[in-house]
Amino acid sequence: MESWQQQLSQSAVKIEDLPFIPESPEYRERLKRVAELYPIRINSYFLSLIKGPNDPLWKQVVPTVEELDDYIDGDTLVADPLNEEGDMPVPELVHRYPDRVLLMINNQCPIVCRFCTRKRKIGFPGIVTRETLRQGIEYIRNNPEIRDVIMSGGDPLLVPDKELDRILGELRSIPHLEIIRIGTRVPGTLPSRVTENLCAILKKYHPLYFNMHFNHPAEITPEVEKACAMLADVGIPLGSQTVLLKGVNDNAKVMKELMLKLLKNRVKPYYIYQADMTEGTDHFRTSVEKGLDILRDLMGHTSGMAVPYFVIDAPGGGGKVRLLPNSVVEHNKDEVVITNYEGKVFRYTQPNGKNGNGNSKAKHQDMCQLPA
Ligand SMILES: *Cc1c(COP(=O)(O)O)cnc(C)c1O
């Protein structure tokens, strides 16, 4: 098998390298403009999985001129929709929540996702440097309330083994830092990067968690399954995040297949994100109801293990907010009336409710089932 470095060096990076794009010279001319604004990268492994135009993998990585349309219409869509830059006490470290930070380790990725929330940064030179990294680690060392760091980017796993070992070692030398998380799309898009040597390095820095990124069941190939198994076998709890994307995974059948396939590979689905309001990505956005409908189709119909949190990362920097389909019909101090996944209605009497007397037998009788 080819090495990950080879697969990266054989990436599609120019318009001429792109699979299944229109022949028209005018179209290609406009795509050139897209590529100037937002770099292209599809490594040769991921390229080999693309079966045709508009397939769910093609859509995630092949640029289209729609990225330009949104750029002109920059009214509601912005380059930094979560205002990450506003929450950076030092460059390339986001400190938004009380006890955890996001630290950008580099700004290169194994593929450049067209819907990326950090489109403004990814693939450009000179953004994350040795100096920003040094300041980031220093900041964590000087702020004892930080007990959790998410190494992100870019993709932390594109950093060479020796350098990654050094960064992890420095972070682990900080006594108040309890857990380290790695946010990565590498296992799912460049699985050859998950080598024995990498696993041996990662294993030294427990408790270490992975937040991976998967959007479609076709991403879970035999190579990816092997990479996940190697990581799980060195004791890394594996989680996954998914972005709800129009034309890629905005239907319950695809989402369910993805979630169940992840579980089979010892990966726990963690988040489904409503797409951020990022400039150049409007054509990927779905309505919020779509996400709630998908959740409704998962909850109760399959294992709770397979149901991630559905979140909107609040525009302007409010952080992640979880949304749930409504299951409470009525709620007062005496009782809570709820519906289950089949739409049936149930009554739960509160301990201090008018029928509640602490007798569990009586309580059960009070929970009468009403017709849907
Ligand atoms: C998502 C995120 C985190 C981690 O959030 P959890 O909900 O704890 O996984 C931390 N910092 C930033 C800036 C984030 O966007």
Short mmCIF file of C-alpha atoms and ligand atoms in Angstrom, two decimals:
data_model
loop_
_atom_site.label_atom_id
_atom_site.label_comp_id
_atom_site.label_asym_id
_atom_site.label_seq_id
_atom_site.Cartn_x
_atom_site.Cartn_y
_atom_site.Cartn_z
CA MET A 1 0.00 0.00 0.00
CA GLU A 2 1.11 3.54 -0.71
CA SER A 3 2.24 5.66 2.21
CA TRP A 4 0.06 8.49 3.46
CA GLN A 5 2.68 11.00 2.37
CA GLN A 6 2.48 9.65 -1.20
CA GLN A 7 -1.31 9.76 -1.18
CA LEU A 8 -1.18 13.36 0.01
CA SER A 9 1.44 14.39 -2.54
CA GLN A 10 -0.75 12.94 -5.31
CA SER A 11 -3.72 15.09 -4.28
CA ALA A 12 -5.94 16.89 -6.75
CA VAL A 13 -5.17 20.57 -6.15
CA LYS A 14 -5.88 22.22 -9.53
CA ILE A 15 -8.99 22.57 -11.70
CA GLU A 16 -7.46 20.19 -14.27
CA ASP A 17 -7.12 17.48 -11.59
CA LEU A 18 -10.82 17.50 -10.66
CA PRO A 19 -13.04 14.52 -11.50
CA PHE A 20 -16.38 14.88 -13.30
CA ILE A 21 -16.54 18.64 -13.82
CA PRO A 22 -18.22 20.42 -16.75
CA GLU A 23 -16.08 20.90 -19.91
CA SER A 24 -17.24 24.47 -20.51
CA PRO A 25 -14.26 26.92 -20.51
CA GLU A 26 -16.44 29.64 -18.94
CA TYR A 27 -17.34 27.33 -16.06
CA ARG A 28 -13.70 26.39 -15.53
CA GLU A 29 -12.71 30.03 -15.62
CA ARG A 30 -15.15 30.73 -12.77
CA LEU A 31 -13.88 27.68 -10.86
CA LYS A 32 -10.39 29.20 -11.01
CA ARG A 33 -11.75 32.16 -9.06
CA VAL A 34 -13.22 29.74 -6.50
CA ALA A 35 -9.84 28.05 -6.12
CA GLU A 36 -8.15 31.40 -5.49
CA LEU A 37 -10.55 32.10 -2.64
CA TYR A 38 -10.63 28.59 -1.21
CA PRO A 39 -7.88 26.05 -1.95
CA ILE A 40 -8.60 22.57 -3.34
CA ARG A 41 -7.28 19.31 -1.97
CA ILE A 42 -8.49 15.76 -2.54
CA ASN A 43 -5.88 13.14 -1.65
CA SER A 44 -5.50 10.20 -4.03
CA TYR A 45 -7.15 7.71 -1.64
CA PHE A 46 -10.31 9.81 -1.30
CA LEU A 47 -10.26 10.61 -5.04
CA SER A 48 -10.37 6.88 -5.78
CA LEU A 49 -13.67 6.56 -3.88
CA ILE A 50 -15.52 9.14 -5.98
CA LYS A 51 -17.84 7.30 -8.36
CA GLY A 52 -19.48 10.11 -10.30
CA PRO A 53 -20.54 13.74 -10.43
CA ASN A 54 -22.76 14.76 -7.54
CA ASP A 55 -22.16 11.59 -5.55
CA PRO A 56 -22.04 12.28 -1.78
CA LEU A 57 -18.24 12.16 -1.67
CA TRP A 58 -17.85 14.31 -4.82
CA LYS A 59 -20.11 16.96 -3.31
CA GLN A 60 -17.99 17.28 -0.17
CA VAL A 61 -14.68 17.97 -1.91
CA VAL A 62 -15.12 19.13 -5.52
CA PRO A 63 -15.56 22.91 -5.74
CA THR A 64 -18.54 24.37 -7.59
CA VAL A 65 -19.28 27.90 -8.75
CA GLU A 66 -22.02 28.13 -6.12
CA GLU A 67 -19.22 28.94 -3.67
CA LEU A 68 -18.85 32.25 -5.53
CA ASP A 69 -22.55 33.12 -5.48
CA ASP A 70 -22.54 33.10 -1.70
CA TYR A 71 -19.40 35.18 -1.61
CA ILE A 72 -21.18 38.03 -3.38
CA ASP A 73 -24.23 37.67 -1.15
CA GLY A 74 -22.17 38.21 2.00
CA ASP A 75 -24.99 39.71 4.03
CA THR A 76 -25.91 36.99 6.50
CA LEU A 77 -23.09 34.63 5.65
CA VAL A 78 -19.70 35.58 6.99
CA ALA A 79 -16.14 34.28 6.88
CA ASP A 80 -16.08 33.54 10.63
CA PRO A 81 -19.69 32.69 11.54
CA LEU A 82 -18.89 31.48 15.07
CA ASN A 83 -16.73 34.52 15.80
CA GLU A 84 -13.81 32.29 16.72
CA GLU A 85 -11.37 35.13 16.13
CA GLY A 86 -13.20 37.10 18.84
CA ASP A 87 -12.57 34.38 21.42
CA MET A 88 -8.83 34.01 20.86
CA PRO A 89 -6.79 35.23 23.85
CA VAL A 90 -3.69 34.20 21.88
CA PRO A 91 -3.53 33.44 18.14
CA GLU A 92 -5.18 30.19 16.98
CA LEU A 93 -6.52 29.16 20.40
CA VAL A 94 -10.27 29.53 21.02
CA HIS A 95 -11.27 29.86 24.69
CA ARG A 96 -15.07 29.98 24.64
CA TYR A 97 -16.19 27.69 27.46
CA PRO A 98 -15.03 27.87 31.09
CA ASP A 99 -12.95 24.68 31.29
CA ARG A 100 -11.89 23.74 27.78
CA VAL A 101 -10.14 25.24 24.76
CA LEU A 102 -9.69 24.51 21.08
CA LEU A 103 -6.08 24.64 19.91
CA MET A 104 -5.22 24.77 16.22
CA ILE A 105 -2.22 22.57 15.54
CA ASN A 106 -1.94 23.29 11.80
CA ASN A 107 -4.18 24.43 8.97
CA GLN A 108 -3.78 21.63 6.46
CA CYS A 109 -6.28 18.84 5.90
CA PRO A 110 -6.26 15.46 4.10
CA ILE A 111 -9.14 16.80 1.99
CA VAL A 112 -10.47 20.34 1.85
CA CYS A 113 -14.20 20.14 2.61
CA ARG A 114 -16.16 22.65 0.55
CA PHE A 115 -18.57 23.25 3.48
CA CYS A 116 -15.84 23.89 6.05
CA THR A 117 -16.64 26.33 8.83
CA ARG A 118 -12.96 27.42 8.77
CA LYS A 119 -12.89 27.99 5.00
CA ARG A 120 -11.17 31.30 5.78
CA LYS A 121 -8.08 29.52 7.12
CA ILE A 122 -7.68 26.09 5.61
CA GLY A 123 -4.84 25.49 3.18
CA PHE A 124 -3.34 28.99 3.30
CA PRO A 125 0.31 29.26 4.35
CA GLY A 126 1.61 30.89 7.52
CA ILE A 127 -1.51 30.87 9.72
CA VAL A 128 -0.55 28.29 12.34
CA THR A 129 3.15 28.53 13.10
CA ARG A 130 5.59 27.21 15.68
CA GLU A 131 5.17 30.52 17.48
CA THR A 132 1.33 30.43 17.64
CA LEU A 133 1.56 26.85 18.87
CA ARG A 134 4.08 27.82 21.55
CA GLN A 135 1.82 30.65 22.73
CA GLY A 136 -1.21 28.34 22.75
CA ILE A 137 0.49 25.74 24.94
CA GLU A 138 1.83 28.49 27.20
CA TYR A 139 -1.72 29.87 27.59
CA ILE A 140 -3.01 26.46 28.67
CA ARG A 141 -0.14 26.12 31.13
CA ASN A 142 -0.92 29.52 32.65
CA ASN A 143 -4.67 28.96 33.03
CA PRO A 144 -5.40 26.21 35.57
CA GLU A 145 -9.17 26.23 34.89
CA ILE A 146 -8.49 24.53 31.55
CA ARG A 147 -8.91 20.78 32.05
CA ASP A 148 -9.67 19.75 28.46
CA VAL A 149 -7.98 20.67 25.18
CA ILE A 150 -9.28 19.87 21.70
CA MET A 151 -6.44 19.70 19.24
CA SER A 152 -7.91 20.85 15.95
CA GLY A 153 -6.97 22.75 12.83
CA GLY A 154 -6.68 21.89 10.08
CA ASP A 155 -6.04 18.33 10.96
CA PRO A 156 -3.65 17.55 13.84
CA LEU A 157 -2.83 14.14 12.38
CA LEU A 158 -1.15 15.63 9.31
CA VAL A 159 1.64 16.76 11.61
CA PRO A 160 4.64 14.37 11.34
CA ASP A 161 4.98 11.73 14.08
CA LYS A 162 7.94 13.32 15.83
CA GLU A 163 6.34 16.74 16.03
CA LEU A 164 3.02 15.30 17.19
CA ASP A 165 4.86 13.36 19.90
CA ARG A 166 6.52 16.59 21.04
CA ILE A 167 3.24 18.58 21.14
CA LEU A 168 1.39 15.82 23.02
CA GLY A 169 4.31 15.52 25.44
CA GLU A 170 4.22 19.25 26.19
CA LEU A 171 0.47 19.22 26.73
CA ARG A 172 0.72 16.16 29.01
CA SER A 173 3.34 17.90 31.13
CA ILE A 174 0.64 20.41 32.22
CA PRO A 175 -0.66 19.04 35.53
CA HIS A 176 -4.17 20.57 35.41
CA LEU A 177 -4.90 19.34 31.86
CA GLU A 178 -7.00 16.25 32.47
CA ILE A 179 -7.99 15.15 29.00
CA ILE A 180 -6.70 15.70 25.48
CA ARG A 181 -8.99 15.38 22.47
CA ILE A 182 -7.95 15.16 18.85
CA GLY A 183 -10.43 16.46 16.27
CA THR A 184 -9.60 14.78 12.98
CA ARG A 185 -10.93 13.71 9.61
CA VAL A 186 -7.81 11.60 8.92
CA PRO A 187 -9.07 8.11 9.90
CA GLY A 188 -12.02 8.49 7.51
CA THR A 189 -10.30 10.22 4.59
CA LEU A 190 -6.63 9.14 4.71
CA PRO A 191 -6.66 5.89 6.72
CA SER A 192 -3.08 4.96 5.72
CA ARG A 193 -1.95 7.72 8.12
CA VAL A 194 -3.04 5.51 11.03
CA THR A 195 0.17 3.51 11.34
CA GLU A 196 1.54 1.27 14.10
CA ASN A 197 4.01 4.02 14.91
CA LEU A 198 1.30 6.67 15.22
CA CYS A 199 -0.75 4.42 17.50
CA ALA A 200 2.30 3.75 19.69
CA ILE A 201 2.78 7.52 20.11
CA LEU A 202 -0.89 8.27 20.86
CA LYS A 203 -1.09 5.49 23.40
CA LYS A 204 1.44 7.22 25.66
CA TYR A 205 -0.83 10.19 26.31
CA HIS A 206 -4.03 8.78 27.79
CA PRO A 207 -6.68 9.86 28.61
CA LEU A 208 -6.78 10.77 24.90
CA TYR A 209 -10.06 10.94 23.01
CA PHE A 210 -10.76 11.15 19.28
CA ASN A 211 -13.52 13.23 17.71
CA MET A 212 -13.58 12.07 14.12
CA HIS A 213 -15.66 13.43 11.26
CA PHE A 214 -17.86 11.24 9.04
CA ASN A 215 -20.69 12.42 6.81
CA HIS A 216 -21.70 9.43 4.69
CA PRO A 217 -21.65 5.62 5.04
CA ALA A 218 -19.61 5.33 1.80
CA GLU A 219 -16.67 6.84 3.73
CA ILE A 220 -16.45 3.74 5.91
CA THR A 221 -14.34 1.48 3.68
CA PRO A 222 -12.40 -1.64 4.79
CA GLU A 223 -9.29 0.58 5.11
CA VAL A 224 -11.16 2.98 7.38
CA GLU A 225 -12.52 0.10 9.46
CA LYS A 226 -8.98 -1.13 9.98
CA ALA A 227 -7.76 2.33 11.01
CA CYS A 228 -10.60 2.65 13.55
CA ALA A 229 -9.83 -0.81 14.94
CA MET A 230 -6.15 0.07 15.40
CA LEU A 231 -7.08 3.24 17.30
CA ALA A 232 -9.69 1.49 19.44
CA ASP A 233 -7.21 -1.29 20.20
CA VAL A 234 -4.77 1.18 21.78
CA GLY A 235 -7.58 2.29 24.07
CA ILE A 236 -8.69 5.54 22.45
CA PRO A 237 -12.42 6.23 22.92
CA LEU A 238 -13.65 7.09 19.43
CA GLY A 239 -16.41 9.61 18.74
CA SER A 240 -17.76 11.05 15.53
CA GLN A 241 -19.21 14.34 14.38
CA THR A 242 -21.36 14.79 11.29
CA VAL A 243 -22.40 17.92 9.45
CA LEU A 244 -25.95 17.89 8.09
CA LEU A 245 -25.42 18.58 4.37
CA LYS A 246 -27.92 19.04 1.58
CA GLY A 247 -27.61 16.31 -1.03
CA VAL A 248 -25.07 14.37 1.05
CA ASN A 249 -26.79 13.08 4.18
CA ASP A 250 -30.03 15.03 4.58
CA ASN A 251 -32.20 11.95 4.82
CA ALA A 252 -32.98 9.60 7.67
CA LYS A 253 -32.07 6.39 5.84
CA VAL A 254 -28.53 7.58 5.03
CA MET A 255 -28.01 8.99 8.53
CA LYS A 256 -29.20 5.81 10.21
CA GLU A 257 -26.93 3.67 8.05
CA LEU A 258 -23.99 5.96 8.91
CA MET A 259 -24.67 5.91 12.66
CA LEU A 260 -25.07 2.13 12.80
CA LYS A 261 -21.94 1.58 10.70
CA LEU A 262 -19.97 3.82 13.08
CA LEU A 263 -21.16 1.86 16.13
CA LYS A 264 -20.12 -1.40 14.48
CA ASN A 265 -16.64 0.08 14.29
CA ARG A 266 -16.59 1.09 17.97
CA VAL A 267 -17.22 4.75 17.12
CA LYS A 268 -19.83 6.58 19.22
CA PRO A 269 -21.79 9.24 17.28
CA TYR A 270 -21.40 12.47 19.28
CA TYR A 271 -22.76 15.43 17.30
CA ILE A 272 -24.79 16.18 14.19
CA TYR A 273 -24.22 19.82 13.34
CA GLN A 274 -26.65 22.13 11.64
CA ALA A 275 -24.45 23.66 8.88
CA ASP A 276 -22.88 26.94 9.99
CA MET A 277 -23.67 30.23 8.20
CA THR A 278 -20.29 30.27 6.49
CA GLU A 279 -19.59 32.37 3.41
CA GLY A 280 -19.32 30.15 0.35
CA THR A 281 -21.33 27.26 1.79
CA ASP A 282 -24.97 28.34 1.52
CA HIS A 283 -25.79 25.62 -1.03
CA PHE A 284 -25.07 22.96 1.62
CA ARG A 285 -27.50 24.29 4.21
CA THR A 286 -30.78 22.55 5.06
CA SER A 287 -33.65 23.75 7.22
CA VAL A 288 -33.32 23.10 10.96
CA GLU A 289 -36.55 21.05 10.79
CA LYS A 290 -34.71 18.57 8.55
CA GLY A 291 -32.29 17.79 11.38
CA LEU A 292 -35.12 17.42 13.89
CA ASP A 293 -36.97 15.10 11.47
CA ILE A 294 -33.85 12.94 11.16
CA LEU A 295 -33.50 12.79 14.94
CA ARG A 296 -37.18 11.84 15.26
CA ASP A 297 -36.58 8.99 12.80
CA LEU A 298 -33.63 7.72 14.85
CA MET A 299 -34.81 8.14 18.45
CA GLY A 300 -36.44 5.00 19.80
CA HIS A 301 -36.38 3.33 16.39
CA THR A 302 -32.76 2.32 16.93
CA SER A 303 -30.31 2.13 19.89
CA GLY A 304 -29.90 5.30 21.87
CA MET A 305 -26.17 4.70 21.34
CA ALA A 306 -26.72 5.54 17.66
CA VAL A 307 -28.40 8.88 18.33
CA PRO A 308 -26.01 11.83 18.58
CA TYR A 309 -26.83 15.32 19.88
CA PHE A 310 -28.17 17.61 17.16
CA VAL A 311 -26.66 21.06 17.66
CA ILE A 312 -26.57 24.54 16.25
CA ASP A 313 -23.27 26.23 16.95
CA ALA A 314 -24.78 29.60 17.82
CA PRO A 315 -23.87 32.29 15.25
CA GLY A 316 -21.62 34.95 16.70
CA GLY A 317 -20.01 32.66 19.27
CA GLY A 318 -22.70 31.45 21.68
CA GLY A 319 -21.38 27.90 21.61
CA LYS A 320 -23.16 24.66 20.83
CA VAL A 321 -26.87 24.47 21.61
CA ARG A 322 -28.64 21.10 21.59
CA LEU A 323 -32.02 20.74 19.89
CA LEU A 324 -34.52 17.92 20.44
CA PRO A 325 -37.85 17.09 18.85
CA ASN A 326 -40.46 18.09 21.38
CA SER A 327 -41.61 15.20 23.58
CA VAL A 328 -43.34 17.15 26.35
CA VAL A 329 -47.07 17.68 25.75
CA GLU A 330 -47.80 19.31 29.09
CA HIS A 331 -45.76 20.04 32.18
CA ASN A 332 -46.94 21.31 35.56
CA LYS A 333 -46.09 20.74 39.23
CA ASP A 334 -48.34 17.67 39.43
CA GLU A 335 -47.49 15.82 36.27
CA VAL A 336 -45.57 15.68 33.03
CA VAL A 337 -47.35 14.48 29.91
CA ILE A 338 -44.97 13.04 27.32
CA THR A 339 -45.06 11.33 23.91
CA ASN A 340 -42.87 8.42 22.93
CA TYR A 341 -41.31 7.55 19.56
CA GLU A 342 -44.57 6.00 18.35
CA GLY A 343 -46.53 9.15 19.16
CA LYS A 344 -48.28 7.52 22.12
CA VAL A 345 -48.96 9.73 25.13
CA PHE A 346 -47.98 8.92 28.74
CA ARG A 347 -48.47 10.66 32.10
CA TYR A 348 -45.79 10.84 34.73
CA THR A 349 -46.94 11.96 38.20
CA GLN A 350 -44.42 14.12 40.06
CA PRO A 351 -43.42 13.01 43.60
CA ASN A 352 -45.19 16.03 45.06
CA GLY A 353 -48.05 15.87 42.56
CA LYS A 354 -51.67 15.66 43.63
CA ASN A 355 -51.76 11.89 43.05
CA GLY A 356 -48.21 11.23 44.19
CA ASN A 357 -47.86 9.56 47.60
CA GLY A 358 -44.45 7.94 47.25
CA ASN A 359 -46.05 4.54 46.72
CA SER A 360 -44.55 3.16 43.53
CA LYS A 361 -47.50 0.83 42.88
CA ALA A 362 -49.93 3.72 42.94
CA LYS A 363 -47.66 5.77 40.70
CA HIS A 364 -47.58 3.10 38.06
CA GLN A 365 -51.36 3.00 37.98
CA ASP A 366 -51.41 6.76 37.50
CA MET A 367 -49.39 6.52 34.31
CA CYS A 368 -52.25 5.84 32.00
CA GLN A 369 -51.73 5.53 28.31
CA LEU A 370 -53.88 7.76 26.13
CA PRO A 371 -54.65 7.19 22.48
CA ALA A 372 -52.22 8.95 20.11
C1 LIG B 1 -17.05 22.42 20.24
C2 LIG B 1 -16.09 23.24 20.95
C3 LIG B 1 -15.56 22.79 22.16
C4 LIG B 1 -15.91 21.46 22.79
O1 LIG B 1 -17.24 21.38 23.08
P1 LIG B 1 -17.86 20.05 23.73
O2 LIG B 1 -19.32 20.32 23.62
O3 LIG B 1 -17.33 19.96 25.11
O4 LIG B 1 -17.44 18.89 22.90
C5 LIG B 1 -14.66 23.62 22.80
N1 LIG B 1 -14.33 24.83 22.31
C6 LIG B 1 -14.84 25.28 21.15
C7 LIG B 1 -14.44 26.62 20.67
C8 LIG B 1 -15.74 24.50 20.42
O5 LIG B 1 -16.23 24.95 19.27
#
